[in-house]
Amino acid sequence: MEFSSKFALVTGASRGIGKAIAKALCDNGAFVYLVSRDAKTLSQSAMDIDPTGKRVKAIPCDITSNTNIKELFKRIEADEVYLDILVNAAGIAPASCAEDTPYDEWKDTLNTNLGAVFSLCQNAFLSMKHNCGGKIINIASILGNYGASGLSAYCASKGGVIALTKQLATEWARYNINVNAIAPGYILTDMTKGLQNDPILNQKVINRTPLGRFGKVEDVANTALFLACNSSDFITGAVIPVDGGMSATLV
Ligand code: NAI
């Protein structure tokens, strides 16, 4: 796969899945804008991904603010760059029982995981229209299709990401913009540290996963690479589970 003339923006690029996707794109020749909230961890991530600094640019941005997203795209525009690839990987997963979830937590989760994804897609659209095509990859979750105790806002937000992916795929196909989603199962990142560190929950995840393990960030990154390259040109509106078979099985 060769992305040498391609420009990508990856959110959530300071760690976990976003960082792995950004690294995979960069290793395959793309220039990658790295976005996440925390300037310090983002700049460390940029160093890890490309120590030469020639193929990455870190732009700290809290994507819960639409004004910040507009500023972010102004900075990219100032580089006279038109994006080819957008990967929406930033996300949060606060846990609380539905009856106890503070409304602000609900709004923040929906805003980060869904509202910001819409705004980022909307802003990237102009670049992609200019380029006569593009690839948008939204990181949803298997929990966009299933319930999970204590994660009402998260499940609702990821269900929204799946619906939005199909809707934008339909609307922007005429611009040659492919919009797809990846629905990861349980992946070894900071987000699942609590599960990993609890021996009972850890074993439960492994038992419920036909392939018998947590996913690695590279499992998700490899799928993102496929969706970003020309081999997937006839795929749009798809939601690809990367979950070791968890969503294929009932017990
Ligand atoms: P993580 O917690 O390791 O990383 C999340 C990233 O999102 C960080 O870079 C963080 O700075 C960024 N972020 C969060 N809020 C932000 C904001 N307001 N503005 C800018 N950046 C923000 O999470 P992980 O595991 O890498 O998850 C990445 C995506 O994959 C998320 O959307 C998550 O919901 C999804 N996912 C993860 C799974 C897992 O098992 N780890 C399973 C299914 C989906």
XYZ file of N, CA and C and ligand atoms in Angstrom:
797
model
N 0.834 -1.203 0.000
C 0.000 0.000 0.000
C 0.867 1.251 0.000
N 0.475 2.205 -0.764
C 1.317 3.378 -0.937
C 0.469 4.642 -0.773
N 0.816 5.426 0.213
C 0.049 6.649 0.468
C 0.930 7.888 0.300
N 1.977 7.782 -0.530
C 3.000 8.831 -0.514
C 2.502 10.218 -0.904
N 1.438 10.310 -1.696
C 0.974 11.664 -2.041
C -0.287 12.023 -1.248
N -0.556 11.266 -0.187
C -1.819 11.447 0.540
C -1.642 12.224 1.850
N -2.653 13.025 2.162
C -2.693 13.754 3.428
C -3.838 13.206 4.278
N -3.495 12.870 5.528
C -4.487 12.274 6.428
C -4.595 13.087 7.710
N -5.755 13.053 8.326
C -5.936 13.614 9.672
C -6.476 12.484 10.549
N -5.822 12.265 11.683
C -6.258 11.215 12.604
C -6.516 11.850 13.967
N -7.732 11.715 14.480
C -8.008 12.193 15.838
C -7.748 11.060 16.841
N -7.523 11.449 18.083
C -7.197 10.440 19.103
C -5.814 9.864 18.868
N -4.939 10.676 18.258
C -3.640 10.155 17.797
C -2.562 10.143 18.874
N -2.911 10.538 20.101
C -1.858 10.571 21.126
C -1.575 9.190 21.712
N -2.505 8.235 21.516
C -2.284 6.907 22.104
C -3.266 5.899 21.483
N -3.116 4.663 21.891
C -4.091 3.626 21.549
C -4.321 3.436 20.058
N -5.585 3.272 19.711
C -5.972 2.932 18.336
C -5.614 4.065 17.357
N -5.904 5.303 17.747
C -5.609 6.435 16.859
C -4.127 6.531 16.546
N -3.301 6.352 17.560
C -1.847 6.429 17.353
C -1.381 5.314 16.406
N -1.921 4.106 16.596
C -1.515 2.974 15.742
C -1.927 3.207 14.291
N -3.115 3.789 14.099
C -3.566 4.061 12.724
C -2.692 5.153 12.094
N -2.412 6.195 12.878
C -1.561 7.277 12.369
C -0.187 6.734 11.980
N 0.351 5.844 12.803
C 1.680 5.272 12.514
C 1.630 4.412 11.245
N 0.562 3.619 11.117
C 0.448 2.752 9.931
C 0.376 3.601 8.658
N -0.401 4.686 8.709
C -0.514 5.553 7.524
C 0.824 6.207 7.218
N 1.479 6.699 8.271
C 2.772 7.364 8.104
C 3.826 6.383 7.569
N 3.876 5.179 8.141
C 4.848 4.164 7.693
C 4.639 3.797 6.233
N 3.402 3.986 5.766
C 3.104 3.663 4.364
C 3.125 4.901 3.470
N 3.722 5.984 3.977
C 4.020 7.123 3.109
C 3.150 8.346 3.236
N 2.061 8.270 4.012
C 1.166 9.436 4.113
C 1.785 10.525 4.986
N 1.357 11.772 4.750
C 1.621 12.855 5.698
C 0.417 12.903 6.631
N 0.672 12.869 7.938
C -0.450 12.706 8.877
C -0.525 13.860 9.883
N -1.678 14.518 9.919
C -1.973 15.484 10.979
C -2.487 14.698 12.184
N -1.808 14.897 13.321
C -2.155 14.171 14.548
C -2.930 15.105 15.467
N -4.099 14.667 15.883
C -4.949 15.522 16.721
C -5.341 14.783 17.989
N -5.185 15.459 19.131
C -5.799 14.994 20.377
C -5.749 16.142 21.371
N -6.299 15.916 22.557
C -6.441 17.022 23.503
C -5.130 17.507 24.096
N -4.297 16.569 24.528
C -3.160 16.914 25.370
C -1.887 17.141 24.545
N -1.382 18.388 24.594
C -0.244 18.776 23.748
C 0.996 17.928 24.023
N 1.241 17.633 25.314
C 2.482 16.935 25.680
C 2.487 15.490 25.156
N 1.404 14.763 25.410
C 1.373 13.357 24.940
C 1.304 13.308 23.420
N 0.676 14.312 22.834
C 0.588 14.330 21.364
C 1.967 14.553 20.754
N 2.735 15.430 21.374
C 4.061 15.688 20.805
C 4.977 14.462 20.997
N 4.810 13.724 22.103
C 5.561 12.471 22.293
C 5.141 11.442 21.236
N 3.831 11.394 20.970
C 3.321 10.459 19.958
C 3.899 10.794 18.586
N 3.978 12.099 18.269
C 4.556 12.518 16.976
C 5.996 12.030 16.861
N 6.754 12.145 17.967
C 8.156 11.685 17.987
C 8.234 10.174 17.759
N 7.310 9.436 18.413
C 7.297 7.969 18.279
C 6.955 7.558 16.840
N 6.014 8.272 16.251
C 5.534 7.885 14.920
C 6.565 8.235 13.850
N 7.097 9.447 13.917
C 8.088 9.872 12.909
C 9.132 10.764 13.557
N 10.232 10.159 14.048
C 11.251 10.950 14.737
C 11.851 12.048 13.849
N 11.752 11.933 12.526
C 12.292 12.987 11.647
C 11.367 14.207 11.643
N 10.103 14.006 12.012
C 9.143 15.102 12.029
C 8.714 15.567 10.642
N 9.145 14.852 9.612
C 8.832 15.319 8.251
C 7.461 14.874 7.747
N 6.945 13.801 8.340
C 5.699 13.231 7.801
C 4.528 13.348 8.772
N 4.735 14.087 9.870
C 3.634 14.290 10.820
C 3.594 15.742 11.290
N 2.423 16.191 11.665
C 2.289 17.497 12.318
C 1.266 17.328 13.437
N 1.682 17.652 14.662
C 0.781 17.513 15.815
C 0.021 18.816 16.026
N -1.301 18.708 16.077
C -2.126 19.891 16.373
C -3.053 19.551 17.545
N -2.680 20.024 18.756
C -3.569 19.768 19.905
C -4.910 20.465 19.694
N -5.983 19.768 19.968
C -7.316 20.347 19.748
C -8.338 19.557 20.555
N -9.117 20.255 21.351
C -10.249 19.598 22.026
C -11.422 19.623 21.051
N -11.775 18.452 20.547
C -12.764 18.395 19.462
C -14.202 18.568 19.951
N -14.383 18.753 21.274
C -15.753 18.995 21.741
C -16.217 20.405 21.382
N -15.270 21.268 20.984
C -15.657 22.625 20.587
C -15.634 22.740 19.067
N -16.759 23.153 18.515
C -16.850 23.324 17.062
C -15.936 24.445 16.585
N -15.754 25.453 17.440
C -14.840 26.551 17.102
C -13.420 26.002 16.964
N -13.027 25.115 17.895
C -11.688 24.511 17.811
C -11.528 23.724 16.513
N -12.562 23.009 16.122
C -12.472 22.207 14.889
C -12.301 23.136 13.680
N -12.999 24.242 13.681
C -12.865 25.200 12.568
C -11.445 25.763 12.524
N -10.887 26.077 13.718
C -9.497 26.571 13.802
C -8.516 25.520 13.262
N -8.773 24.267 13.640
C -7.929 23.154 13.181
C -7.882 23.113 11.649
N -9.038 23.227 11.025
C -9.067 23.167 9.559
C -8.463 24.419 8.929
N -8.546 25.555 9.634
C -7.877 26.771 9.131
C -6.368 26.561 9.087
N -5.833 25.862 10.114
C -4.380 25.612 10.153
C -3.963 24.680 9.028
N -4.814 23.711 8.727
C -4.493 22.787 7.629
C -4.574 23.544 6.292
N -5.583 24.391 6.184
C -5.755 25.199 4.968
C -4.539 26.102 4.752
N -4.009 26.637 5.875
C -2.840 27.523 5.783
C -1.620 26.787 5.219
N -1.594 25.464 5.381
C -0.499 24.659 4.803
C -0.756 24.362 3.317
N -1.875 24.885 2.804
C -2.305 24.615 1.419
C -2.436 23.119 1.154
N -3.050 22.464 2.137
C -3.236 21.012 2.064
C -4.726 20.694 1.932
N -5.032 19.736 1.085
C -6.399 19.203 0.984
C -6.362 17.763 1.464
N -7.172 17.453 2.461
C -7.131 16.112 3.060
C -7.694 15.047 2.121
N -7.022 13.884 2.118
C -7.513 12.718 1.378
C -8.191 11.726 2.312
N -7.716 11.708 3.567
C -8.156 10.665 4.511
C -8.470 11.320 5.858
N -9.627 10.968 6.417
C -9.963 11.394 7.789
C -10.262 10.155 8.611
N -9.581 10.024 9.749
C -9.866 8.913 10.661
C -10.352 9.496 11.986
N -11.589 9.209 12.338
C -12.158 9.674 13.607
C -11.985 8.588 14.658
N -10.902 8.705 15.442
C -10.629 7.680 16.466
C -10.754 8.214 17.883
N -10.810 9.545 18.060
C -10.915 10.082 19.428
C -12.230 9.626 20.044
N -12.186 9.301 21.301
C -13.425 8.891 21.966
C -13.229 8.778 23.458
N -14.354 8.808 24.182
C -14.332 8.611 25.632
C -15.405 7.588 25.996
N -15.201 6.918 27.126
C -16.155 5.887 27.545
C -16.361 5.932 29.061
N -16.952 7.035 29.571
C -17.198 7.068 31.018
C -18.283 6.056 31.391
N -18.085 5.401 32.526
C -19.028 4.342 32.919
C -19.858 4.787 34.113
N -21.165 4.667 33.988
C -22.068 4.862 35.136
C -23.432 4.273 34.779
N -24.142 3.794 35.807
C -25.482 3.234 35.568
C -26.358 4.299 34.916
N -27.250 3.874 34.034
C -28.097 4.828 33.304
C -28.830 5.757 34.279
N -29.359 5.172 35.350
C -30.164 5.990 36.262
C -29.328 7.019 37.034
N -28.013 6.793 37.084
C -27.147 7.727 37.822
C -26.295 8.609 36.911
N -26.400 8.427 35.602
C -25.522 9.183 34.686
C -25.885 10.666 34.720
N -24.935 11.521 35.113
C -25.231 12.959 35.086
C -25.468 13.408 33.639
N -26.410 14.323 33.465
C -26.753 14.738 32.097
C -25.550 15.343 31.370
N -24.682 16.042 32.138
C -23.485 16.625 31.506
C -22.559 15.542 30.953
N -22.492 14.405 31.663
C -21.647 13.291 31.184
C -22.233 12.715 29.888
N -23.559 12.574 29.868
C -24.255 12.105 28.660
C -23.925 13.023 27.478
N -24.084 14.358 27.722
C -23.875 15.327 26.634
C -22.426 15.311 26.166
N -21.481 15.232 27.127
C -20.056 15.253 26.777
C -19.689 14.022 25.931
N -20.263 12.872 26.310
C -19.962 11.640 25.567
C -20.541 11.704 24.159
N -21.784 12.141 24.060
C -22.411 12.263 22.734
C -21.683 13.297 21.881
N -21.243 14.372 22.532
C -20.558 15.447 21.804
C -19.194 14.983 21.290
N -18.434 14.294 22.169
C -17.086 13.836 21.774
C -17.177 12.726 20.734
N -18.008 11.735 21.000
C -18.006 10.518 20.173
C -18.838 10.634 18.906
N -19.793 11.569 18.904
C -20.688 11.661 17.735
C -20.735 13.078 17.138
N -21.002 14.075 17.993
C -21.110 15.453 17.482
C -19.829 15.891 16.787
N -18.691 15.635 17.427
C -17.408 16.040 16.843
C -17.116 15.262 15.556
N -17.539 14.011 15.516
C -17.318 13.207 14.299
C -18.063 13.853 13.127
N -19.296 14.298 13.395
C -20.063 14.963 12.332
C -19.346 16.225 11.872
N -18.906 17.038 12.831
C -18.254 18.301 12.473
C -16.942 18.053 11.703
N -16.179 17.075 12.134
C -14.913 16.759 11.443
C -15.189 16.275 10.016
N -16.213 15.447 9.864
C -16.578 14.973 8.520
C -16.996 16.156 7.647
N -17.827 17.030 8.231
C -18.332 18.193 7.494
C -17.179 19.085 7.014
N -16.203 19.317 7.890
C -15.070 20.170 7.521
C -14.146 19.487 6.520
N -13.963 18.169 6.673
C -13.087 17.435 5.735
C -13.736 17.320 4.358
N -15.058 17.383 4.326
C -15.788 17.250 3.059
C -15.274 18.242 2.004
N -15.034 19.492 2.431
C -14.624 20.521 1.464
C -13.306 20.153 0.791
N -12.353 19.625 1.609
C -11.063 19.159 1.056
C -11.282 18.032 0.063
N -12.103 17.089 0.482
C -12.299 15.876 -0.322
C -13.057 16.190 -1.608
N -13.984 17.133 -1.520
C -14.709 17.552 -2.725
C -13.712 18.177 -3.706
N -12.816 18.999 -3.160
C -11.787 19.619 -3.999
C -10.918 18.553 -4.671
N -10.619 17.475 -3.918
C -9.763 16.394 -4.444
C -10.542 15.398 -5.322
N -11.834 15.635 -5.482
C -12.707 14.697 -6.241
C -12.711 13.307 -5.615
N -12.598 13.236 -4.303
C -12.695 11.935 -3.626
C -12.003 11.949 -2.285
N -12.283 10.939 -1.483
C -11.631 10.840 -0.176
C -12.117 9.612 0.572
N -11.470 9.387 1.695
C -11.815 8.216 2.527
C -12.027 8.688 3.964
N -13.191 8.392 4.488
C -13.471 8.703 5.902
C -13.651 7.380 6.643
N -12.936 7.245 7.745
C -13.008 6.013 8.542
C -13.380 6.398 9.967
N -14.545 5.970 10.391
C -15.017 6.273 11.751
C -14.805 5.051 12.640
N -14.201 5.278 13.796
C -14.039 4.159 14.729
C -15.274 4.118 15.620
N -16.132 3.158 15.333
C -17.361 2.970 16.128
C -17.032 2.001 17.252
N -17.850 0.961 17.413
C -17.609 -0.059 18.439
C -18.662 -1.147 18.238
N -18.364 -2.372 18.670
C -19.433 -3.376 18.649
C -20.575 -2.934 19.575
N -20.245 -2.048 20.529
C -21.288 -1.571 21.448
C -22.211 -0.545 20.787
N -21.971 -0.236 19.518
C -22.932 0.562 18.749
C -24.114 -0.286 18.319
N -23.964 -1.599 18.432
C -25.040 -2.515 18.038
C -25.599 -3.324 19.204
N -24.917 -3.279 20.337
C -25.330 -4.105 21.486
C -25.364 -3.248 22.750
N -26.114 -3.697 23.711
C -26.128 -3.011 24.998
C -24.963 -3.463 25.868
N -24.565 -2.624 26.802
C -23.536 -2.992 27.781
C -23.835 -2.222 29.059
N -23.999 -2.936 30.161
C -24.360 -2.275 31.414
C -23.367 -1.185 31.776
N -23.897 -0.032 32.194
C -23.050 1.064 32.659
C -22.517 1.947 31.546
N -22.946 1.712 30.305
C -22.366 2.479 29.195
C -23.454 3.042 28.268
N -24.522 3.596 28.882
C -25.650 4.040 28.040
C -25.240 5.126 27.049
N -24.519 6.137 27.520
C -24.140 7.238 26.619
C -23.184 6.726 25.540
N -22.243 5.874 25.949
C -21.262 5.341 24.994
C -21.954 4.523 23.901
N -22.838 3.598 24.318
C -23.536 2.751 23.334
C -24.364 3.616 22.385
N -25.064 4.617 22.953
C -25.893 5.488 22.107
C -25.018 6.256 21.115
N -23.877 6.746 21.605
C -23.008 7.534 20.720
C -22.459 6.670 19.585
N -22.076 5.442 19.885
C -21.484 4.580 18.852
C -22.551 4.075 17.882
N -23.782 3.868 18.397
C -24.891 3.555 17.493
C -25.101 4.711 16.520
N -24.963 5.929 17.046
C -25.077 7.127 16.202
C -23.975 7.189 15.156
N -22.774 6.812 15.540
C -21.646 6.825 14.579
C -21.925 5.845 13.431
N -22.484 4.693 13.769
C -22.792 3.696 12.730
C -23.861 4.240 11.778
N -24.909 4.847 12.337
C -25.977 5.420 11.500
C -25.429 6.561 10.640
N -24.621 7.423 11.254
C -24.048 8.564 10.518
C -23.152 8.079 9.377
N -22.387 7.027 9.640
C -21.494 6.476 8.610
C -22.292 6.050 7.379
N -23.396 5.347 7.618
C -24.220 4.874 6.494
C -24.874 6.060 5.781
N -25.320 7.034 6.568
C -25.981 8.198 5.974
C -25.008 8.995 5.100
N -23.814 9.294 5.631
C -22.851 10.094 4.852
C -22.361 9.322 3.633
N -22.228 8.000 3.788
C -21.810 7.175 2.635
C -22.812 7.335 1.501
N -24.085 7.354 1.867
C -25.147 7.496 0.862
C -25.092 8.883 0.217
N -24.947 9.901 1.067
C -25.035 11.284 0.570
C -23.793 11.709 -0.212
N -22.617 11.213 0.175
C -21.379 11.703 -0.437
C -20.778 10.754 -1.474
N -21.493 9.670 -1.763
C -20.990 8.751 -2.795
C -20.815 9.492 -4.119
N -21.703 10.451 -4.369
C -21.615 11.166 -5.649
C -20.362 12.047 -5.745
N -19.722 12.279 -4.626
C -18.451 13.017 -4.623
C -17.251 12.072 -4.565
N -17.541 10.780 -4.678
C -16.472 9.775 -4.625
C -15.791 9.729 -3.251
N -16.574 10.039 -2.231
C -16.057 9.971 -0.855
C -16.603 8.699 -0.210
N -15.701 7.811 0.166
C -16.101 6.561 0.833
C -16.146 6.809 2.340
N -17.252 6.439 2.961
C -17.382 6.610 4.411
C -17.677 5.238 5.020
N -16.748 4.755 5.817
C -16.903 3.430 6.425
C -16.587 3.506 7.918
N -17.002 2.478 8.633
C -16.715 2.421 10.069
C -16.053 1.095 10.416
N -15.269 1.145 11.454
C -14.714 -0.074 12.059
C -15.381 -0.210 13.425
N -15.834 -1.421 13.723
C -16.452 -1.663 15.035
C -15.548 -2.617 15.830
N -14.600 -2.040 16.586
C -13.709 -2.920 17.359
C -14.449 -3.594 18.506
N -13.932 -4.766 18.868
C -14.370 -5.426 20.101
C -13.495 -4.895 21.227
N -12.958 -5.782 22.042
C -12.125 -5.343 23.170
C -10.662 -5.315 22.737
N -10.083 -4.118 22.773
C -8.721 -3.887 22.271
C -7.834 -3.469 23.447
N -6.580 -3.909 23.397
C -5.632 -3.597 24.480
C -5.178 -2.137 24.406
N -5.920 -1.267 25.082
C -5.529 0.149 25.170
C -5.831 0.636 26.585
N -5.500 1.910 26.825
C -5.803 2.486 28.141
C -7.300 2.448 28.444
N -8.116 2.548 27.375
C -9.570 2.584 27.586
C -10.089 1.306 28.251
N -9.413 0.179 28.004
C -9.880 -1.099 28.567
C -8.988 -1.589 29.720
N -8.153 -0.683 30.237
C -7.234 -1.047 31.343
C -7.987 -1.675 32.514
N -9.147 -1.084 32.871
C -9.936 -1.590 34.002
C -10.319 -3.050 33.799
N -10.747 -3.391 32.594
C -11.117 -4.781 32.269
C -9.895 -5.686 32.303
N -8.816 -5.201 31.688
C -7.599 -6.019 31.606
C -7.063 -6.355 32.994
N -7.178 -5.374 33.906
C -6.587 -5.546 35.240
C -7.473 -6.323 36.212
N -8.719 -6.559 35.818
C -9.621 -7.334 36.667
C -9.624 -8.780 36.160
N -9.053 -9.715 36.950
C -8.866 -11.084 36.449
C -10.171 -11.733 35.981
N -11.273 -11.438 36.673
C -12.550 -12.080 36.298
C -13.083 -11.497 34.980
N -13.090 -10.161 34.887
C -13.588 -9.523 33.662
C -12.681 -9.828 32.468
N -11.378 -9.843 32.734
C -10.396 -10.150 31.682
C -10.689 -11.524 31.072
N -10.916 -12.502 31.951
C -11.174 -13.870 31.486
C -12.524 -13.955 30.771
N -13.486 -13.151 31.261
C -14.813 -13.142 30.642
C -14.716 -12.672 29.180
N -13.942 -11.601 28.967
C -13.761 -11.098 27.591
C -13.123 -12.175 26.721
N -12.094 -12.817 27.242
C -11.389 -13.852 26.467
C -12.330 -15.023 26.158
N -13.121 -15.440 27.144
C -14.057 -16.558 26.935
C -15.137 -16.214 25.907
N -15.557 -14.930 25.884
C -16.634 -14.513 24.973
C -16.125 -14.226 23.565
N -14.798 -14.282 23.375
C -14.213 -13.961 22.070
C -13.763 -15.247 21.388
N -14.432 -15.636 20.275
C -14.058 -16.898 19.633
C -12.557 -17.027 19.362
N -11.883 -15.950 18.990
C -10.440 -16.053 18.735
C -9.617 -16.020 20.028
N -10.303 -15.903 21.164
C -9.666 -16.152 22.456
C -8.634 -15.156 22.935
N -8.786 -13.904 22.550
C -7.843 -12.894 23.053
C -8.436 -11.496 22.883
N -7.851 -10.526 23.566
C -8.135 -9.111 23.287
C -7.522 -8.792 21.916
N -8.073 -7.793 21.242
C -7.458 -7.332 20.005
C -6.253 -6.457 20.285
N -5.355 -6.384 19.282
C -4.207 -5.471 19.372
C -4.546 -4.221 18.556
N -3.915 -3.107 18.889
C -4.202 -1.879 18.120
C -3.869 -2.080 16.642
N -2.880 -2.933 16.367
C -2.498 -3.192 14.966
C -3.625 -3.904 14.207
N -4.435 -4.718 14.918
C -5.567 -5.380 14.258
C -6.516 -4.330 13.670
N -6.721 -3.263 14.436
C -7.614 -2.191 13.967
C -6.910 -1.357 12.894
N -5.624 -1.068 13.115
C -4.871 -0.223 12.164
C -4.798 -0.879 10.780
N -4.632 -2.195 10.746
C -4.544 -2.880 9.442
C -5.852 -2.758 8.666
N -6.975 -2.817 9.389
C -8.276 -2.666 8.733
C -8.455 -1.221 8.239
N -7.995 -0.275 9.058
C -8.081 1.135 8.653
C -7.243 1.384 7.396
N -6.069 0.763 7.331
C -5.221 0.932 6.137
C -5.957 0.456 4.897
N -6.615 -0.702 5.018
C -7.382 -1.251 3.890
C -8.479 -0.268 3.461
N -9.192 0.287 4.455
C -10.291 1.205 4.123
C -9.770 2.536 3.577
N -8.512 2.849 3.843
C -7.946 4.114 3.360
C -7.346 3.980 1.965
N -7.131 2.756 1.509
C -6.407 2.582 0.233
C -7.371 2.253 -0.906
N -6.814 2.210 -2.108
C -7.658 2.018 -3.297
C -8.296 0.634 -3.372
N -7.748 -0.342 -2.650
C -8.317 -1.700 -2.697
C -9.753 -1.734 -2.187
N -10.158 -0.694 -1.437
C -11.522 -0.683 -0.881
C -12.412 0.345 -1.589
N -12.045 0.710 -2.823
C -12.775 1.790 -3.516
C -14.269 1.518 -3.702
N -14.664 0.241 -3.748
C -16.095 -0.057 -3.980
C -16.823 -0.372 -2.664
N -16.166 -0.076 -1.557
C -16.792 -0.313 -0.240
C -17.152 1.033 0.374
N -18.417 1.253 0.632
C -18.823 2.452 1.379
C -20.075 2.156 2.193
N -20.170 2.791 3.347
C -21.312 2.542 4.245
C -21.186 1.236 5.007
N -19.992 0.639 4.980
C -19.792 -0.650 5.666
C -19.355 -0.428 7.112
N -19.692 -1.388 7.944
C -19.232 -1.371 9.340
C -18.512 -2.696 9.553
N -17.205 -2.634 9.670
C -16.415 -3.870 9.739
C -16.081 -4.202 11.197
N -16.572 -5.336 11.700
C -16.201 -5.707 13.074
C -14.750 -6.188 13.118
N -14.009 -5.681 14.081
C -12.641 -6.185 14.322
C -12.662 -6.619 15.782
N -13.221 -7.810 16.006
C -13.604 -8.189 17.367
C -13.336 -9.655 17.693
N -12.504 -10.311 16.881
C -12.186 -11.712 17.151
C -13.397 -12.620 17.088
N -14.470 -12.149 16.430
C -15.675 -12.981 16.261
C -16.718 -12.766 17.334
N -16.447 -11.838 18.272
C -17.369 -11.664 19.403
C -18.798 -11.351 18.948
N -18.945 -10.490 17.942
C -20.297 -10.097 17.521
C -20.968 -11.162 16.659
N -20.225 -12.206 16.300
C -20.810 -13.260 15.465
C -21.436 -14.370 16.302
N -21.186 -14.338 17.587
C -21.602 -15.464 18.426
C -22.530 -15.008 19.549
N -23.459 -15.860 19.925
C -24.393 -15.516 20.993
C -23.856 -15.909 22.369
N -23.194 -17.066 22.439
C -22.649 -17.488 23.743
C -21.156 -17.807 23.632
P -7.828 5.816 24.380
O -8.561 6.264 25.593
O -6.566 5.060 24.539
O -7.519 7.086 23.446
C -8.517 8.038 23.192
C -7.923 9.189 22.408
O -8.977 10.129 22.157
C -6.807 9.933 23.137
O -5.817 10.315 22.191
C -7.520 11.181 23.654
O -6.664 12.288 23.833
C -8.505 11.426 22.509
N -9.623 12.281 22.930
C -10.593 11.989 23.832
N -11.399 13.059 23.980
C -10.935 14.015 23.141
C -11.324 15.351 22.856
N -12.367 15.934 23.464
N -10.622 16.047 21.932
C -9.559 15.485 21.318
N -9.126 14.243 21.558
C -9.810 13.516 22.467
O -8.907 5.025 23.525
P -8.751 3.863 22.422
O -8.986 2.586 23.073
O -7.538 4.085 21.609
O -10.055 4.186 21.554
C -10.015 4.845 20.284
C -11.399 4.765 19.689
O -11.778 3.410 19.531
C -12.478 5.413 20.561
O -13.406 6.075 19.739
C -13.121 4.226 21.237
O -14.454 4.480 21.605
C -13.024 3.185 20.139
N -13.100 1.816 20.628
C -12.159 1.321 21.499
C -12.248 0.015 21.941
C -11.260 -0.592 22.861
O -11.464 -1.752 23.270
N -10.168 0.065 23.215
C -13.368 -0.857 21.515
C -14.280 -0.234 20.604
C -14.139 1.045 20.183
